[in-house]
PDB file of C-alpha atoms in Angstrom:
ATOM      1  CA  MET K 654       7.115 -19.636 -17.172  1.00 53.00           C
ATOM      2  CA  LYS K 655      10.770 -19.296 -17.799  1.00 50.00           C
ATOM      3  CA  PRO K 656      13.367 -21.519 -16.111  1.00 48.00           C
ATOM      4  CA  VAL K 657      15.125 -20.162 -13.081  1.00 43.00           C
ATOM      5  CA  THR K 658      18.902 -20.272 -13.498  1.00 46.00           C
ATOM      6  CA  THR K 659      20.329 -17.792 -10.898  1.00 42.00           C
ATOM      7  CA  ARG K 660      21.757 -18.654  -7.497  1.00 46.00           C
ATOM      8  CA  ASN K 661      18.915 -17.220  -5.563  1.00 74.00           C
ATOM      9  CA  LEU K 662      16.311 -19.667  -6.756  1.00 76.00           C
ATOM     10  CA  HIS K 663      13.574 -19.067  -4.271  1.00 80.00           C
ATOM     11  CA  GLY K 664      13.898 -15.326  -4.858  1.00 87.00           C
ATOM     12  CA  GLN K 665      13.583 -15.792  -8.456  1.00 88.00           C
ATOM     13  CA  VAL K 666      10.508 -17.777  -8.024  1.00 91.00           C
ATOM     14  CA  VAL K 667       8.946 -15.235  -5.747  1.00 93.00           C
ATOM     15  CA  ARG K 668       9.573 -12.563  -8.341  1.00 91.00           C
ATOM     16  CA  GLU K 669       8.249 -14.538 -11.250  1.00 91.00           C
ATOM     17  CA  LEU K 670       5.092 -15.755  -9.554  1.00 93.00           C
ATOM     18  CA  GLY K 671       4.488 -12.361  -7.871  1.00 93.00           C
ATOM     19  CA  GLN K 672       4.743 -10.584 -11.272  1.00 91.00           C
ATOM     20  CA  LEU K 673       2.294 -13.015 -12.881  1.00 92.00           C
ATOM     21  CA  ILE K 674      -0.167 -12.399 -10.058  1.00 94.00           C
ATOM     22  CA  VAL K 675       0.156  -8.659  -9.912  1.00 91.00           C
ATOM     23  CA  SER K 676      -0.147  -8.319 -13.704  1.00 89.00           C
ATOM     24  CA  GLY K 677      -3.342 -10.451 -13.748  1.00 90.00           C
ATOM     25  CA  GLN K 678      -1.845 -13.306 -15.698  1.00 92.00           C
ATOM     26  CA  LEU K 679      -2.651 -15.489 -12.680  1.00 92.00           C
ATOM     27  CA  ALA K 680      -6.164 -14.308 -11.828  1.00 93.00           C
ATOM     28  CA  PRO K 681      -7.676 -14.040  -8.327  1.00 93.00           C
ATOM     29  CA  GLY K 682      -9.118 -17.502  -7.319  1.00 92.00           C
ATOM     30  CA  GLU K 683      -6.999 -19.357  -9.838  1.00 92.00           C
ATOM     31  CA  GLY K 684      -5.311 -22.386  -8.486  1.00 92.00           C
ATOM     32  CA  LEU K 685      -1.708 -22.976  -8.963  1.00 92.00           C
ATOM     33  CA  PRO K 686      -0.336 -26.308 -10.250  1.00 90.00           C
ATOM     34  CA  ARG K 687       0.479 -28.973  -7.830  1.00 89.00           C
ATOM     35  CA  GLU K 688       3.924 -28.603  -6.008  1.00 88.00           C
ATOM     36  CA  GLU K 689       5.734 -31.208  -8.054  1.00 91.00           C
ATOM     37  CA  VAL K 690       4.291 -29.966 -11.326  1.00 92.00           C
ATOM     38  CA  LEU K 691       5.100 -26.421 -10.666  1.00 90.00           C
ATOM     39  CA  ALA K 692       8.622 -27.171  -9.408  1.00 90.00           C
ATOM     40  CA  GLU K 693       9.361 -29.093 -12.564  1.00 91.00           C
ATOM     41  CA  ARG K 694       7.860 -26.250 -14.729  1.00 89.00           C
ATOM     42  CA  MET K 695      10.001 -23.711 -13.108  1.00 89.00           C
ATOM     43  CA  LYS K 696      13.133 -25.961 -12.976  1.00 88.00           C
ATOM     44  CA  VAL K 697      13.615 -25.553  -9.165  1.00 89.00           C
ATOM     45  CA  SER K 698      13.698 -27.844  -6.245  1.00 89.00           C
ATOM     46  CA  ARG K 699      10.512 -28.405  -4.277  1.00 89.00           C
ATOM     47  CA  THR K 700      12.422 -26.897  -1.251  1.00 89.00           C
ATOM     48  CA  ALA K 701      13.012 -23.698  -3.109  1.00 89.00           C
ATOM     49  CA  LEU K 702       9.504 -23.558  -4.181  1.00 91.00           C
ATOM     50  CA  ARG K 703       8.103 -24.114  -0.845  1.00 90.00           C
ATOM     51  CA  GLU K 704      10.273 -21.268   0.559  1.00 91.00           C
ATOM     52  CA  ALA K 705       8.935 -18.932  -2.205  1.00 92.00           C
ATOM     53  CA  MET K 706       5.316 -20.000  -1.605  1.00 93.00           C
ATOM     54  CA  LYS K 707       5.795 -18.924   2.124  1.00 93.00           C
ATOM     55  CA  VAL K 708       7.037 -15.526   1.080  1.00 94.00           C
ATOM     56  CA  LEU K 709       4.052 -15.004  -1.291  1.00 95.00           C
ATOM     57  CA  VAL K 710       1.696 -16.184   1.445  1.00 95.00           C
ATOM     58  CA  ALA K 711       3.185 -13.645   3.751  1.00 95.00           C
ATOM     59  CA  LYS K 712       2.667 -10.919   1.132  1.00 95.00           C
ATOM     60  CA  GLY K 713      -0.935 -11.918   0.850  1.00 96.00           C
ATOM     61  CA  LEU K 714      -0.839 -12.872  -2.734  1.00 96.00           C
ATOM     62  CA  ILE K 715      -1.698 -16.522  -2.360  1.00 95.00           C
ATOM     63  CA  GLU K 716      -3.302 -18.673   0.226  1.00 94.00           C
ATOM     64  CA  SER K 717      -2.352 -22.343   0.679  1.00 87.00           C
ATOM     65  CA  ARG K 718      -4.518 -25.004   2.205  1.00 84.00           C
ATOM     66  CA  GLN K 719      -3.852 -28.678   2.506  1.00 78.00           C
ATOM     67  CA  ARG K 720      -6.787 -30.000   0.567  1.00 76.00           C
ATOM     68  CA  THR K 721      -7.153 -27.455  -2.175  1.00 79.00           C
ATOM     69  CA  GLY K 722      -3.535 -26.357  -2.672  1.00 85.00           C
ATOM     70  CA  ALA K 723      -2.224 -22.885  -3.397  1.00 91.00           C
ATOM     71  CA  ARG K 724      -4.720 -20.262  -4.804  1.00 94.00           C
ATOM     72  CA  VAL K 725      -4.317 -16.569  -5.958  1.00 95.00           C
ATOM     73  CA  ARG K 726      -6.014 -14.154  -3.502  1.00 95.00           C
ATOM     74  CA  GLU K 727      -8.062 -11.091  -4.344  1.00 95.00           C
ATOM     75  CA  ALA K 728      -6.014  -7.850  -4.441  1.00 91.00           C
ATOM     76  CA  MET K 729      -7.785  -6.517  -1.385  1.00 91.00           C
ATOM     77  CA  HIS K 730      -5.860  -9.076   0.635  1.00 94.00           C
ATOM     78  CA  TRP K 731      -2.360  -8.231  -0.789  1.00 93.00           C
ATOM     79  CA  ASN K 732       0.127  -6.317   1.293  1.00 90.00           C
ATOM     80  CA  GLN K 733       0.012  -3.314  -0.856  1.00 84.00           C
ATOM     81  CA  LEU K 734       2.743  -1.448   1.030  1.00 79.00           C
ATOM     82  CA  ASP K 735       5.085  -4.336   0.695  1.00 85.00           C
ATOM     83  CA  ALA K 736       8.199  -3.138  -1.220  1.00 79.00           C
ATOM     84  CA  ASP K 737       8.054  -5.958  -3.731  1.00 87.00           C
ATOM     85  CA  VAL K 738       4.376  -5.722  -4.378  1.00 88.00           C
ATOM     86  CA  LEU K 739       4.698  -1.965  -4.929  1.00 81.00           C
ATOM     87  CA  ALA K 740       7.720  -2.564  -7.296  1.00 80.00           C
ATOM     88  CA  TRP K 741       5.858  -5.153  -9.347  1.00 86.00           C
ATOM     89  CA  ARG K 742       2.876  -2.867  -9.698  1.00 82.00           C
ATOM     90  CA  CYS K 743       4.974   0.125 -10.720  1.00 75.00           C
ATOM     91  CA  ALA K 744       6.917  -1.984 -13.207  1.00 76.00           C
ATOM     92  CA  LEU K 745       3.696  -2.428 -15.211  1.00 76.00           C
ATOM     93  CA  MET K 746       2.176   0.519 -16.945  1.00 61.00           C
ATOM     94  CA  PRO K 747       0.307   1.938 -13.960  1.00 62.00           C
ATOM     95  CA  THR K 748      -3.492   2.077 -14.379  1.00 68.00           C
ATOM     96  CA  ASP K 749      -5.364   5.332 -13.856  1.00 74.00           C
ATOM     97  CA  SER K 750      -6.886   3.871 -10.750  1.00 78.00           C
ATOM     98  CA  PHE K 751      -3.454   3.038  -9.222  1.00 77.00           C
ATOM     99  CA  VAL K 752      -2.131   6.425 -10.136  1.00 77.00           C
ATOM    100  CA  GLU K 753      -4.983   8.130  -8.414  1.00 83.00           C
ATOM    101  CA  LYS K 754      -4.361   6.036  -5.318  1.00 83.00           C
ATOM    102  CA  LEU K 755      -0.787   7.237  -5.422  1.00 80.00           C
ATOM    103  CA  VAL K 756      -1.931  10.851  -5.605  1.00 84.00           C
ATOM    104  CA  GLU K 757      -4.169  10.303  -2.664  1.00 88.00           C
ATOM    105  CA  MET K 758      -1.415   8.762  -0.719  1.00 85.00           C
ATOM    106  CA  ARG K 759       0.810  11.819  -1.421  1.00 87.00           C
ATOM    107  CA  GLU K 760      -1.966  14.249  -0.467  1.00 90.00           C
ATOM    108  CA  LEU K 761      -2.308  12.471   2.946  1.00 89.00           C
ATOM    109  CA  ILE K 762       1.368  12.243   3.725  1.00 90.00           C
ATOM    110  CA  GLU K 763       3.508  14.925   2.037  1.00 92.00           C
ATOM    111  CA  PRO K 764       1.682  18.204   3.022  1.00 96.00           C
ATOM    112  CA  ALA K 765       1.733  17.146   6.592  1.00 95.00           C
ATOM    113  CA  ALA K 766       5.506  16.110   6.293  1.00 95.00           C
ATOM    114  CA  ALA K 767       6.220  19.560   4.731  1.00 97.00           C
ATOM    115  CA  ALA K 768       4.540  21.347   7.611  1.00 98.00           C
ATOM    116  CA  ALA K 769       6.372  19.256  10.155  1.00 97.00           C
ATOM    117  CA  ALA K 770       9.660  19.835   8.502  1.00 98.00           C
ATOM    118  CA  ALA K 771       9.045  23.605   8.583  1.00 98.00           C
ATOM    119  CA  LYS K 772       8.692  23.228  12.393  1.00 97.00           C
ATOM    120  CA  ARG K 773      11.362  20.719  13.268  1.00 97.00           C
ATOM    121  CA  ARG K 774      14.115  20.772  10.548  1.00 97.00           C
ATOM    122  CA  THR K 775      17.666  21.152  11.643  1.00 98.00           C
ATOM    123  CA  PRO K 776      20.174  23.519   9.904  1.00 98.00           C
ATOM    124  CA  GLU K 777      21.924  20.437   8.510  1.00 98.00           C
ATOM    125  CA  GLN K 778      18.643  19.070   7.145  1.00 98.00           C
ATOM    126  CA  LEU K 779      17.800  22.358   5.473  1.00 98.00           C
ATOM    127  CA  ASP K 780      21.281  22.320   3.826  1.00 98.00           C
ATOM    128  CA  ASP K 781      20.491  18.750   2.543  1.00 98.00           C
ATOM    129  CA  LEU K 782      17.229  20.017   1.178  1.00 98.00           C
ATOM    130  CA  ARG K 783      18.862  22.717  -0.672  1.00 98.00           C
ATOM    131  CA  LYS K 784      21.456  20.251  -2.095  1.00 98.00           C
ATOM    132  CA  ALA K 785      18.621  18.174  -3.441  1.00 97.00           C
ATOM    133  CA  TYR K 786      16.879  21.262  -4.855  1.00 97.00           C
ATOM    134  CA  ASP K 787      20.169  22.211  -6.597  1.00 97.00           C
ATOM    135  CA  ALA K 788      20.618  18.731  -8.077  1.00 97.00           C
ATOM    136  CA  MET K 789      17.128  19.086  -9.557  1.00 94.00           C
ATOM    137  CA  ALA K 790      18.180  22.509 -11.070  1.00 95.00           C
ATOM    138  CA  ALA K 791      21.338  20.923 -12.462  1.00 95.00           C
ATOM    139  CA  SER K 792      19.649  17.729 -13.940  1.00 92.00           C
ATOM    140  CA  GLU K 793      19.965  17.452 -17.664  1.00 89.00           C
ATOM    141  CA  ASP K 794      17.733  14.543 -18.421  1.00 87.00           C
ATOM    142  CA  LEU K 795      14.485  12.931 -16.927  1.00 83.00           C
ATOM    143  CA  ASP K 796      16.327  10.113 -15.113  1.00 84.00           C
ATOM    144  CA  ALA K 797      18.623  12.610 -13.250  1.00 89.00           C
ATOM    145  CA  TRP K 798      15.640  14.812 -12.502  1.00 88.00           C
ATOM    146  CA  ALA K 799      13.504  11.890 -11.105  1.00 85.00           C
ATOM    147  CA  GLU K 800      16.448  10.784  -8.988  1.00 89.00           C
ATOM    148  CA  ALA K 801      17.022  14.332  -7.594  1.00 93.00           C
ATOM    149  CA  ASP K 802      13.229  14.842  -7.164  1.00 90.00           C
ATOM    150  CA  LEU K 803      13.040  11.702  -4.976  1.00 89.00           C
ATOM    151  CA  ALA K 804      15.927  12.818  -2.981  1.00 93.00           C
ATOM    152  CA  PHE K 805      14.192  16.136  -2.246  1.00 96.00           C
ATOM    153  CA  HIS K 806      11.043  14.393  -0.901  1.00 93.00           C
ATOM    154  CA  GLU K 807      13.078  11.925   1.001  1.00 92.00           C
ATOM    155  CA  THR K 808      15.080  14.755   2.634  1.00 95.00           C
ATOM    156  CA  LEU K 809      11.763  16.499   3.439  1.00 96.00           C
ATOM    157  CA  LEU K 810      10.487  13.423   5.288  1.00 93.00           C
ATOM    158  CA  ARG K 811      13.683  13.114   7.249  1.00 95.00           C
ATOM    159  CA  ALA K 812      13.377  16.687   8.151  1.00 97.00           C
ATOM    160  CA  THR K 813      10.190  15.954   9.991  1.00 97.00           C
ATOM    161  CA  ASN K 814      12.354  14.199  12.655  1.00 96.00           C
ATOM    162  CA  ASN K 815       9.521  11.745  13.059  1.00 95.00           C
ATOM    163  CA  GLU K 816      11.004   8.194  12.787  1.00 92.00           C
ATOM    164  CA  LEU K 817       7.710   6.725  11.694  1.00 88.00           C
ATOM    165  CA  MET K 818       7.443   9.093   8.897  1.00 87.00           C
ATOM    166  CA  VAL K 819      11.107   8.438   7.874  1.00 86.00           C
ATOM    167  CA  SER K 820      10.417   4.599   7.944  1.00 84.00           C
ATOM    168  CA  LEU K 821       7.420   5.142   5.751  1.00 79.00           C
ATOM    169  CA  PHE K 822       9.607   6.552   2.876  1.00 77.00           C
ATOM    170  CA  SER K 823      11.473   3.244   2.660  1.00 72.00           C
ATOM    171  CA  VAL K 824       8.059   1.587   2.037  1.00 72.00           C
ATOM    172  CA  ILE K 825       6.854   3.945  -0.586  1.00 74.00           C
ATOM    173  CA  GLU K 826      10.052   4.948  -2.208  1.00 75.00           C
ATOM    174  CA  THR K 827       9.555   2.786  -5.342  1.00 73.00           C
ATOM    175  CA  ALA K 828       5.931   4.127  -5.766  1.00 74.00           C
ATOM    176  CA  LEU K 829       6.965   7.666  -5.390  1.00 76.00           C
ATOM    177  CA  GLY K 830      10.056   7.316  -7.814  1.00 75.00           C
ATOM    178  CA  THR K 831       7.634   5.884 -10.436  1.00 73.00           C
ATOM    179  CA  PHE K 832       5.184   8.676  -9.816  1.00 72.00           C
ATOM    180  CA  PHE K 833       7.809  11.409 -10.226  1.00 73.00           C
ATOM    181  CA  LEU K 834       9.080   9.972 -13.522  1.00 70.00           C
ATOM    182  CA  LEU K 835       5.584   9.634 -14.956  1.00 69.00           C
ATOM    183  CA  SER K 836       4.813  13.222 -14.010  1.00 70.00           C
ATOM    184  CA  ALA K 837       7.979  14.605 -15.518  1.00 68.00           C
ATOM    185  CA  ARG K 838       7.366  12.598 -18.800  1.00 68.00           C
ATOM    186  CA  ASN K 839       4.029  14.127 -19.242  1.00 62.00           C
ATOM    187  CA  ALA K 840       5.027  17.738 -18.701  1.00 61.00           C
ATOM    188  CA  ALA K 841       6.204  20.164 -21.439  1.00 60.00           C
ATOM    189  CA  ASN K 842       9.350  20.833 -19.562  1.00 67.00           C
ATOM    190  CA  PHE K 843      10.155  19.032 -16.365  1.00 73.00           C
ATOM    191  CA  LYS K 844      12.303  21.874 -14.944  1.00 79.00           C
ATOM    192  CA  LEU K 845       9.203  24.030 -14.845  1.00 77.00           C
ATOM    193  CA  ALA K 846       8.569  22.251 -11.529  1.00 80.00           C
ATOM    194  CA  LEU K 847      11.538  24.050  -9.840  1.00 89.00           C
ATOM    195  CA  PRO K 848       9.330  27.005  -8.509  1.00 93.00           C
ATOM    196  CA  HIS K 849       7.068  24.512  -6.694  1.00 93.00           C
ATOM    197  CA  HIS K 850       9.896  22.869  -4.998  1.00 95.00           C
ATOM    198  CA  GLU K 851      11.497  26.278  -4.182  1.00 97.00           C
ATOM    199  CA  LYS K 852       8.258  27.360  -2.565  1.00 97.00           C
ATOM    200  CA  VAL K 853       8.377  24.297  -0.292  1.00 98.00           C
ATOM    201  CA  TYR K 854      12.013  24.838   0.448  1.00 98.00           C
ATOM    202  CA  GLU K 855      11.565  28.564   1.311  1.00 98.00           C
ATOM    203  CA  ALA K 856       8.619  27.725   3.596  1.00 98.00           C
ATOM    204  CA  VAL K 857      10.739  25.122   5.392  1.00 98.00           C
ATOM    205  CA  ARG K 858      13.599  27.611   5.548  1.00 98.00           C
ATOM    206  CA  LYS K 859      11.409  30.368   7.087  1.00 98.00           C
ATOM    207  CA  ARG K 860       9.628  27.774   9.429  1.00 98.00           C
ATOM    208  CA  GLN K 861       6.200  28.487   7.893  1.00 98.00           C
ATOM    209  CA  PRO K 862       4.249  25.264   8.331  1.00 98.00           C
ATOM    210  CA  GLU K 863       1.014  26.185   6.782  1.00 98.00           C
ATOM    211  CA  VAL K 864       2.759  27.828   3.726  1.00 98.00           C
ATOM    212  CA  ALA K 865       4.759  24.661   3.338  1.00 98.00           C
ATOM    213  CA  ARG K 866       1.607  22.507   3.526  1.00 97.00           C
ATOM    214  CA  GLN K 867      -0.216  24.459   0.888  1.00 97.00           C
ATOM    215  CA  ALA K 868       2.779  24.619  -1.360  1.00 97.00           C
ATOM    216  CA  MET K 869       3.103  20.845  -1.202  1.00 96.00           C
ATOM    217  CA  LEU K 870      -0.684  20.348  -1.868  1.00 94.00           C
ATOM    218  CA  ARG K 871      -0.310  22.430  -5.052  1.00 93.00           C
ATOM    219  CA  MET K 872       2.683  20.397  -6.042  1.00 91.00           C
ATOM    220  CA  VAL K 873       0.740  17.162  -5.738  1.00 89.00           C
ATOM    221  CA  ASP K 874      -2.230  18.598  -7.599  1.00 88.00           C
ATOM    222  CA  VAL K 875      -0.053  19.633 -10.538  1.00 84.00           C
ATOM    223  CA  SER K 876       1.433  16.231 -10.695  1.00 80.00           C
ATOM    224  CA  ARG K 877      -2.008  14.608 -10.816  1.00 79.00           C
ATOM    225  CA  LYS K 878      -2.782  16.813 -13.865  1.00 79.00           C
ATOM    226  CA  ASN K 879       0.448  15.900 -15.539  1.00 74.00           C
ATOM    227  CA  ILE K 880      -0.100  12.163 -15.238  1.00 72.00           C
ATOM    228  CA  GLN K 881      -3.785  12.389 -16.287  1.00 69.00           C
ATOM    229  CA  GLY K 882      -2.449  13.984 -19.583  1.00 66.00           C
ATOM    230  CA  ARG K 883      -3.596  17.493 -18.854  1.00 46.00           C
ATOM    231  CA  GLY K 884      -0.111  18.728 -18.050  1.00 41.00           C
ATOM    232  CA  ARG K 885       1.684  19.286 -21.338  1.00 41.00           C
ATOM    233  CA  SER K 886       1.870  22.853 -20.511  1.00 39.00           C
ATOM    234  CA  ALA K 887       1.931  22.443 -16.694  1.00 41.00           C
ATOM    235  CA  LYS K 888       4.646  21.654 -14.291  1.00 46.00           C
ATOM    236  CA  PRO K 889       5.752  18.165 -12.944  1.00 44.00           C
ATOM    237  CA  ALA K 890       6.340  17.730  -9.223  1.00 52.00           C
TER     238      ALA K 890
END
């Protein structure tokens, strides 16, 4: 474990231990060293360590008991939608299983969001959606594309005018951003995805909920094929 030297000591400890747990370097059921030993090893105060441990307990990554000390929990107990946990998982090379779960999440959320946006979007939101699409068309590299792609999907969720759906985006933003970048990297030409986005945009513009739903389902399916390595001639989404 590397010494923590930044001002936000407890935040650094949370990040370092969290990454070790999510990566599997600290395995489920494995006990952590005693508080004084771990604090010395990480070069932090015991106060900073205790605060970090409280955060990790709240995220479901560890459990702490008076007699047995701190122990890593099974992944089923992690708060999988916690922004940090998602970020740590996405920072690793995502496994096939994790990618498939991201696809399933998109299939559940985004087609319904597209249909809702087609029914409820405002003229201003439609204009924002067009701007996001235009940014995708103007992008010249993968990073610019992924950023514009994420903006398109965020704008679509906002156009549902459902505050719960909008709040959900802030939770899954990191996962979606990683997904879009992976999909684009595996495609022959990332800009071949533009027709998919245009179909969604046009359905929202024309207020055609079912057309928007089906267009989004197709977009997600193409992304799955790209990430699974079958999309070299396909289109990212």
